[in-house]
Short mmCIF file of C-alpha atoms and ligand atoms in Angstrom, two decimals:
data_model
loop_
_atom_site.label_atom_id
_atom_site.label_comp_id
_atom_site.label_asym_id
_atom_site.label_seq_id
_atom_site.Cartn_x
_atom_site.Cartn_y
_atom_site.Cartn_z
CA MET A 123 102.64 176.19 127.49
CA LEU A 124 102.48 172.44 128.18
CA GLY A 125 104.41 171.08 131.13
CA GLY A 126 106.63 174.14 131.03
CA LEU A 127 107.33 173.75 127.31
CA GLN A 128 106.32 176.19 124.66
CA ILE A 129 104.37 174.32 121.97
CA TYR A 130 103.73 175.90 118.58
CA THR A 131 100.67 174.96 116.59
CA SER A 132 99.50 175.93 113.14
CA VAL A 133 96.26 175.35 111.24
CA GLY A 134 95.40 173.95 107.84
CA ILE A 135 91.83 174.53 106.67
CA GLY A 136 89.97 172.74 103.88
CA LEU A 137 86.65 174.07 102.66
CA SER A 138 83.87 172.56 100.56
CA VAL A 139 80.66 174.40 99.77
CA TYR A 140 77.09 173.12 100.01
CA PRO A 141 75.35 172.67 97.61
CA ASP A 142 77.76 173.83 94.87
CA ASP A 143 80.31 171.04 95.40
CA THR A 144 77.81 168.34 96.38
CA ASP A 145 74.53 167.96 98.27
CA GLN A 146 75.67 164.73 99.97
CA MET A 147 76.88 165.30 103.50
CA GLN A 148 79.49 162.49 103.59
CA THR A 149 80.95 163.60 100.26
CA LEU A 150 80.98 167.21 101.39
CA VAL A 151 83.11 166.27 104.40
CA SER A 152 85.49 164.11 102.38
CA TYR A 153 85.89 166.95 99.85
CA ALA A 154 86.77 169.30 102.72
CA ASP A 155 89.26 166.68 103.86
CA LEU A 156 90.91 166.56 100.42
CA ALA A 157 91.06 170.36 100.38
CA MET A 158 92.66 170.31 103.83
CA TYR A 159 95.45 168.03 102.65
CA ARG A 160 96.11 170.42 99.79
CA ALA A 161 96.15 173.34 102.25
CA LYS A 162 98.69 171.47 104.40
CA SER A 163 100.86 170.65 101.42
CA LYS A 164 101.24 174.41 100.83
CA GLY A 165 102.91 174.71 104.24
CA HIS A 166 101.78 175.80 107.65
CA ASN A 167 98.81 178.13 108.18
CA ASN A 168 96.99 177.82 104.87
CA PHE A 169 93.47 177.22 103.60
CA HIS A 170 92.20 175.71 100.35
CA TYR A 171 88.78 175.37 98.67
CA TYR A 172 87.75 172.05 97.13
CA THR A 173 88.00 171.85 93.33
CA ASP A 174 87.27 168.85 91.08
CA ASP A 175 90.91 168.38 90.13
CA LEU A 176 91.67 167.51 93.77
CA ASN A 177 89.80 164.26 93.21
CA THR A 178 92.08 163.36 90.31
CA VAL A 179 95.11 164.30 92.38
CA ALA A 180 93.83 162.21 95.30
CA CYS A 181 93.45 159.14 93.05
CA GLU A 182 96.96 159.60 91.71
CA TRP A 183 98.20 160.06 95.28
CA MET A 184 96.60 156.77 96.39
CA GLU A 185 98.03 155.00 93.38
CA LEU A 186 101.54 156.26 94.15
CA GLU A 187 101.19 155.42 97.83
CA ASN A 188 100.22 151.83 96.96
CA GLY A 189 103.00 151.66 94.40
CA MET A 190 105.55 152.75 96.97
CA ARG A 191 104.60 149.93 99.30
CA TYR A 192 105.73 147.51 96.61
CA ALA A 193 108.60 149.61 95.31
CA LEU A 194 110.79 148.72 98.28
CA GLN A 195 110.09 144.98 97.94
CA ARG A 196 110.46 144.93 94.17
CA ASN A 197 113.78 146.77 94.09
CA GLU A 198 112.37 149.70 92.14
CA LEU A 199 114.16 152.19 94.39
CA PHE A 200 117.86 152.94 94.23
CA LEU A 201 120.22 155.58 95.52
CA VAL A 202 122.35 158.05 93.62
CA TYR A 203 125.19 160.01 95.19
CA GLN A 204 126.17 163.66 94.76
CA PRO A 205 129.66 164.88 95.73
CA GLN A 206 130.20 167.63 98.30
CA ILE A 207 133.44 169.57 97.96
CA HIS A 208 135.65 171.52 100.37
CA LEU A 209 135.74 174.87 98.57
CA PRO A 210 139.21 176.17 99.59
CA THR A 211 141.01 172.94 98.58
CA GLY A 212 138.60 171.25 96.18
CA ARG A 213 138.85 167.91 97.97
CA LEU A 214 135.86 165.59 98.36
CA VAL A 215 134.32 165.81 101.85
CA GLY A 216 131.42 163.46 101.26
CA VAL A 217 128.44 162.55 99.14
CA GLU A 218 124.69 162.99 99.66
CA ALA A 219 122.54 159.91 99.02
CA LEU A 220 119.36 160.74 97.06
CA VAL A 221 116.62 158.24 96.34
CA ARG A 222 115.33 157.42 92.83
CA TRP A 223 112.24 155.44 91.82
CA ARG A 224 112.03 153.62 88.53
CA HIS A 225 108.35 152.64 88.27
CA PRO A 226 107.68 149.64 85.98
CA GLU A 227 104.88 151.45 84.10
CA LYS A 228 105.18 155.14 84.89
CA GLY A 229 108.93 155.29 84.38
CA PHE A 230 111.05 157.62 86.45
CA ILE A 231 109.22 159.40 89.31
CA SER A 232 110.85 162.39 91.01
CA PRO A 233 111.38 162.30 94.80
CA ASP A 234 109.68 165.69 94.93
CA ARG A 235 106.49 163.81 94.02
CA PHE A 236 106.73 160.64 96.11
CA ILE A 237 108.54 161.83 99.26
CA PRO A 238 105.62 164.06 100.36
CA ILE A 239 103.32 161.05 99.91
CA ALA A 240 105.60 158.76 101.89
CA GLU A 241 105.75 161.42 104.59
CA GLN A 242 102.03 161.09 105.25
CA SER A 243 102.48 157.51 106.45
CA GLN A 244 104.99 155.16 108.06
CA LEU A 245 106.42 154.56 104.60
CA ILE A 246 108.87 157.40 105.11
CA ILE A 247 110.37 155.56 108.10
CA LYS A 248 110.69 152.36 106.07
CA LEU A 249 112.39 154.38 103.35
CA GLY A 250 114.78 155.95 105.88
CA ILE A 251 115.75 152.53 107.27
CA TRP A 252 116.20 151.17 103.74
CA CYS A 253 118.46 154.14 102.83
CA LEU A 254 120.62 153.59 105.92
CA GLY A 255 121.07 149.92 105.02
CA VAL A 256 121.96 150.61 101.39
CA VAL A 257 124.40 153.33 102.44
CA GLY A 258 126.07 151.08 105.05
CA ARG A 259 126.62 148.37 102.45
CA GLN A 260 127.86 150.92 99.92
CA ILE A 261 130.43 152.46 102.27
CA LYS A 262 131.89 148.99 102.88
CA LYS A 263 131.87 148.29 99.14
CA TRP A 264 133.71 151.52 98.33
CA ASP A 265 136.21 150.81 101.11
CA ALA A 266 136.86 147.33 99.72
CA GLU A 267 137.38 148.78 96.23
CA GLY A 268 139.76 151.43 97.55
CA VAL A 269 137.39 154.26 96.56
CA HIS A 270 137.80 156.91 99.22
CA VAL A 271 134.45 158.50 100.12
CA PRO A 272 134.95 160.22 103.50
CA ARG A 273 131.26 160.52 104.42
CA VAL A 274 127.82 159.60 103.11
CA SER A 275 124.80 161.68 104.17
CA VAL A 276 121.27 160.34 104.24
CA ASN A 277 118.12 162.50 104.21
CA ILE A 278 115.99 161.72 107.25
CA SER A 279 112.43 162.96 107.61
CA ALA A 280 111.05 164.83 110.61
CA LYS A 281 108.68 161.96 111.31
CA HIS A 282 111.49 159.41 111.51
CA LEU A 283 113.60 161.71 113.65
CA SER A 284 110.89 162.41 116.20
CA SER A 285 110.11 158.69 116.60
CA ARG A 286 113.26 157.93 118.65
CA GLN A 287 113.44 154.78 116.53
CA ILE A 288 116.03 156.62 114.47
CA ILE A 289 118.61 156.15 117.24
CA ASP A 290 118.25 152.35 117.08
CA ASP A 291 118.14 152.40 113.28
CA ILE A 292 121.43 154.30 113.09
CA ASN A 293 123.13 152.19 115.78
CA CYS A 294 121.92 149.00 114.16
CA MET A 295 123.22 150.06 110.74
CA ARG A 296 126.59 151.05 112.23
CA LYS A 297 126.89 147.69 113.96
CA ILE A 298 125.91 145.53 110.99
CA TYR A 299 128.23 147.30 108.55
CA ASN A 300 130.86 148.35 111.07
CA ILE A 301 130.59 152.04 110.22
CA ASP A 302 132.11 154.37 112.77
CA GLY A 303 132.46 158.08 113.50
CA ASP A 304 131.45 160.70 110.99
CA ARG A 305 131.51 158.41 107.95
CA LEU A 306 127.75 158.65 108.26
CA GLY A 307 125.88 161.94 108.06
CA ILE A 308 122.22 162.75 108.27
CA GLU A 309 120.43 165.71 106.72
CA LEU A 310 117.38 167.10 108.45
CA THR A 311 115.24 169.92 107.24
CA GLU A 312 114.85 172.98 109.39
CA HIS A 313 111.16 172.08 109.73
CA ALA A 314 112.11 168.91 111.62
CA LEU A 315 113.41 171.10 114.41
CA ILE A 316 110.32 173.19 114.91
CA GLU A 317 108.14 170.39 116.17
CA ASN A 318 108.77 168.70 119.54
CA VAL A 319 111.73 170.85 120.39
CA SER A 320 112.80 169.13 123.61
CA THR A 321 112.39 165.56 122.31
CA ILE A 322 114.35 166.40 119.17
CA GLN A 323 117.17 167.85 121.23
CA LEU A 324 117.51 164.63 123.26
CA ILE A 325 117.43 162.49 120.12
CA LEU A 326 119.98 164.64 118.31
CA ASP A 327 122.30 164.60 121.32
CA GLU A 328 122.16 160.82 121.34
CA ILE A 329 122.74 160.53 117.59
CA ASN A 330 125.63 162.96 117.90
CA GLN A 331 127.35 160.76 120.49
CA SER A 332 128.03 158.12 117.85
CA GLY A 333 129.82 160.78 115.78
CA THR A 334 127.07 161.08 113.15
CA PHE A 335 127.53 164.30 111.20
CA LEU A 336 124.36 166.40 111.41
CA SER A 337 123.44 168.83 108.61
CA LEU A 338 120.52 171.21 108.69
CA ASP A 339 119.08 171.06 105.17
CA ASP A 340 117.32 173.83 103.22
CA PHE A 341 118.52 176.30 105.83
CA GLY A 342 116.91 179.73 105.53
CA THR A 343 113.52 178.46 104.40
CA GLY A 344 112.24 177.39 107.83
CA TYR A 345 111.84 179.32 111.00
CA SER A 346 114.35 177.86 113.39
CA SER A 347 114.92 179.90 116.50
CA LEU A 348 118.52 181.05 116.61
CA GLY A 349 118.65 180.66 120.40
CA TYR A 350 117.59 177.05 120.02
CA LEU A 351 120.00 176.41 117.15
CA LYS A 352 122.99 177.12 119.34
CA GLN A 353 121.99 174.36 121.79
CA LEU A 354 121.72 171.67 119.14
CA PRO A 355 124.64 169.45 118.14
CA VAL A 356 124.37 170.54 114.49
CA ASN A 357 127.64 170.26 112.52
CA GLU A 358 126.61 171.97 109.30
CA LEU A 359 124.14 174.41 107.80
CA LYS A 360 123.14 173.73 104.19
CA ILE A 361 122.04 176.92 102.50
CA ASP A 362 118.94 176.30 100.41
CA ARG A 363 119.55 176.47 96.68
CA SER A 364 116.90 179.18 96.22
CA PHE A 365 119.38 181.62 97.80
CA ILE A 366 122.27 180.38 95.66
CA HIS A 367 120.49 180.72 92.32
CA ASP A 368 120.89 184.50 91.96
CA ILE A 369 123.81 184.94 94.29
CA ALA A 370 126.11 186.22 91.55
CA ASP A 371 123.95 189.30 90.92
CA ALA A 372 121.21 189.78 93.54
CA ALA A 373 122.44 191.90 96.44
CA SER A 374 119.71 190.63 98.77
CA ASP A 375 120.67 186.97 98.20
CA ILE A 376 124.34 187.75 98.75
CA ALA A 377 123.39 189.43 102.04
CA ILE A 378 121.40 186.39 103.20
CA VAL A 379 124.10 183.89 102.23
CA LYS A 380 126.77 186.04 103.88
CA ALA A 381 124.71 186.21 107.07
CA ILE A 382 124.18 182.42 107.14
CA ILE A 383 127.91 181.81 106.62
CA VAL A 384 128.82 184.16 109.49
CA LEU A 385 126.11 182.62 111.69
CA GLY A 386 127.30 179.07 111.02
CA LYS A 387 130.95 179.88 111.59
CA THR A 388 130.20 181.79 114.78
CA LEU A 389 128.32 178.78 116.12
CA GLY A 390 131.21 176.49 115.18
CA MET A 391 129.44 174.84 112.24
CA THR A 392 130.55 174.41 108.66
CA VAL A 393 128.39 175.86 105.91
CA CYS A 394 127.53 174.08 102.65
CA ALA A 395 125.93 175.80 99.64
CA GLU A 396 123.72 173.53 97.55
CA GLY A 397 122.60 173.89 93.95
CA VAL A 398 125.82 175.50 92.70
CA GLU A 399 125.54 175.53 88.91
CA THR A 400 127.88 178.25 87.63
CA ILE A 401 131.47 179.44 87.99
CA GLU A 402 130.11 182.87 89.01
CA GLN A 403 128.19 181.34 91.91
CA LEU A 404 131.30 179.40 92.93
CA SER A 405 133.49 182.53 92.87
CA THR A 406 131.00 184.50 94.95
CA LEU A 407 130.81 181.67 97.50
CA LYS A 408 134.60 181.49 97.60
CA SER A 409 134.84 185.20 98.31
CA LEU A 410 132.27 184.77 101.11
CA GLU A 411 134.44 181.96 102.56
CA CYS A 412 131.78 179.30 102.30
CA ASP A 413 133.22 175.93 103.42
CA HIS A 414 131.53 173.35 101.21
CA ILE A 415 129.64 173.30 97.93
CA GLN A 416 127.41 170.82 96.13
CA GLY A 417 125.76 171.18 92.76
CA TYR A 418 125.65 170.35 89.05
CA LEU A 419 128.80 172.43 88.46
CA ILE A 420 130.79 169.82 90.40
CA ALA A 421 128.70 166.77 89.55
CA LYS A 422 125.12 165.59 89.17
CA PRO A 423 123.93 162.84 91.51
CA MET A 424 125.21 159.53 90.06
CA PRO A 425 124.92 155.79 90.67
CA ALA A 426 127.42 154.31 93.13
CA ASP A 427 129.55 152.59 90.52
CA GLU A 428 130.19 155.88 88.68
CA ILE A 429 131.77 157.57 91.71
CA LYS A 430 135.06 155.76 91.13
CA ASN A 431 135.42 157.09 87.56
CA TRP A 432 134.26 160.52 88.60
CA LEU A 433 136.93 160.67 91.33
CA ALA A 434 139.57 159.55 88.84
CA SER A 435 138.67 162.31 86.38
CA TYR A 436 137.93 165.03 88.94
CA SER A 437 140.67 167.62 89.02
CA GLY A 438 139.42 170.05 91.71
CA VAL A 439 137.69 173.44 91.58
P1 C2E B 516 117.38 168.01 98.93
O1 C2E B 516 117.74 167.16 100.11
O2 C2E B 516 117.47 169.48 99.11
O3 C2E B 516 118.31 167.48 97.77
C1 C2E B 516 118.93 168.31 96.83
C2 C2E B 516 118.18 168.28 95.54
O4 C2E B 516 118.75 169.24 94.66
C3 C2E B 516 118.27 166.94 94.80
O5 C2E B 516 117.06 166.76 94.09
C4 C2E B 516 119.42 167.20 93.82
O6 C2E B 516 119.38 166.35 92.70
C5 C2E B 516 119.13 168.63 93.45
N1 C2E B 516 120.32 169.33 92.96
C6 C2E B 516 121.62 169.07 93.27
N2 C2E B 516 122.43 169.94 92.66
C7 C2E B 516 121.64 170.78 91.96
C8 C2E B 516 121.92 171.92 91.09
O7 C2E B 516 123.06 172.32 90.87
N3 C2E B 516 120.84 172.54 90.55
C9 C2E B 516 119.57 172.12 90.77
N4 C2E B 516 118.58 172.80 90.19
N5 C2E B 516 119.26 171.06 91.58
C10 C2E B 516 120.32 170.41 92.16
P2 C2E B 516 116.29 165.39 94.16
O8 C2E B 516 117.26 164.27 94.16
O9 C2E B 516 115.25 165.45 93.11
O10 C2E B 516 115.63 165.41 95.59
C11 C2E B 516 114.62 166.32 95.91
C12 C2E B 516 114.29 166.26 97.39
O11 C2E B 516 113.70 164.99 97.71
C13 C2E B 516 115.53 166.34 98.28
O12 C2E B 516 115.90 167.67 98.41
C14 C2E B 516 114.99 165.72 99.56
O13 C2E B 516 114.23 166.66 100.29
C15 C2E B 516 114.06 164.66 99.04
N6 C2E B 516 114.77 163.38 99.04
C16 C2E B 516 115.57 162.84 98.09
N7 C2E B 516 116.04 161.64 98.49
C17 C2E B 516 115.53 161.39 99.72
C18 C2E B 516 115.64 160.31 100.66
O14 C2E B 516 116.34 159.32 100.46
N8 C2E B 516 114.94 160.44 101.85
C19 C2E B 516 114.18 161.54 102.13
N9 C2E B 516 113.53 161.59 103.30
N10 C2E B 516 114.07 162.58 101.27
C20 C2E B 516 114.73 162.51 100.08
CA1 CA B 517 119.38 166.98 101.50
CA1 CA B 518 118.43 170.84 100.43
#
């Protein structure tokens, strides 16, 4: 307990062994450090022994981290947008903005590889601010072209959220591009809520006042306290796609998804299923009265200029 607040901590342990790994003390410690980062990347409360391949991975990591610093300046990053659909009516409720990196030499690099690297430094905040700016400009562009996209959601990292700076970044973007109400959404992972509970609550309350639509991403994979969830101004739960994958035939996954849908509705939130790939998954979700869906079955993430054509050819679910 710190100042009346309950603080949760976890450990990540890296191990290197003398003299098998090295007989140099400095190197031994830096190997343990590398192993610790690997342990942390596996999630909370893990340990990892040093192995030689960690050195290769660390070099690649540094290379990508350096590359990312330039990627923003050199216009190597761009956003793609994936539609989110209201399941009962089939109408478009919004799109999720997802970042892409086209590296001049390495080609296309998946966000699953570079986001964790950006998250280790302030780069993730720069990326968040950049995304907000691009999205603000894009909403105005779509409006001017008569393309009706009700809402655009941006993924925001836990680090950015807990910095308070996010409030200014959102307000600033709204002002510059004249974006009001829930035309802007942000997606936060459940993990973002575990750390700094009271600070996060204040920040979310403030963000919510501007009408920003808040979605809790990858829901079901974290450990959010249900008591805490009800106090937060969350508008939507996004069920992680790992639960959707086998939903058409695995009884346990159906039970989990059903429980999340009931939980969300009871707390006055909408529920969105992500990673919907098949008609069978869609039918099951319909029968469970899930509100929104997103996935390859409806559309893959696409560049901004393709949304117009997609909307023209889209005939509902
Ligand atoms: P996420 O927020 O859970 O995003 C959904 C991911 O699922 C996206 O992968 C999307 O392309 C993929 N997806 C959508 N529909 C389907 C489907 O039907 N089947 C399958 N198998 N996959 C589907 P993507 O774009 O590779 O992004 C991966 C993760 O990277 C995202 O997961 C998010 O955590 C992170 N990310 C992406 N863009 C950003 C960003 O701009 N900022 C931050 N902070 N994180 C981002
Ligand atoms: Ca997301
Ligand atoms: Ca997700």
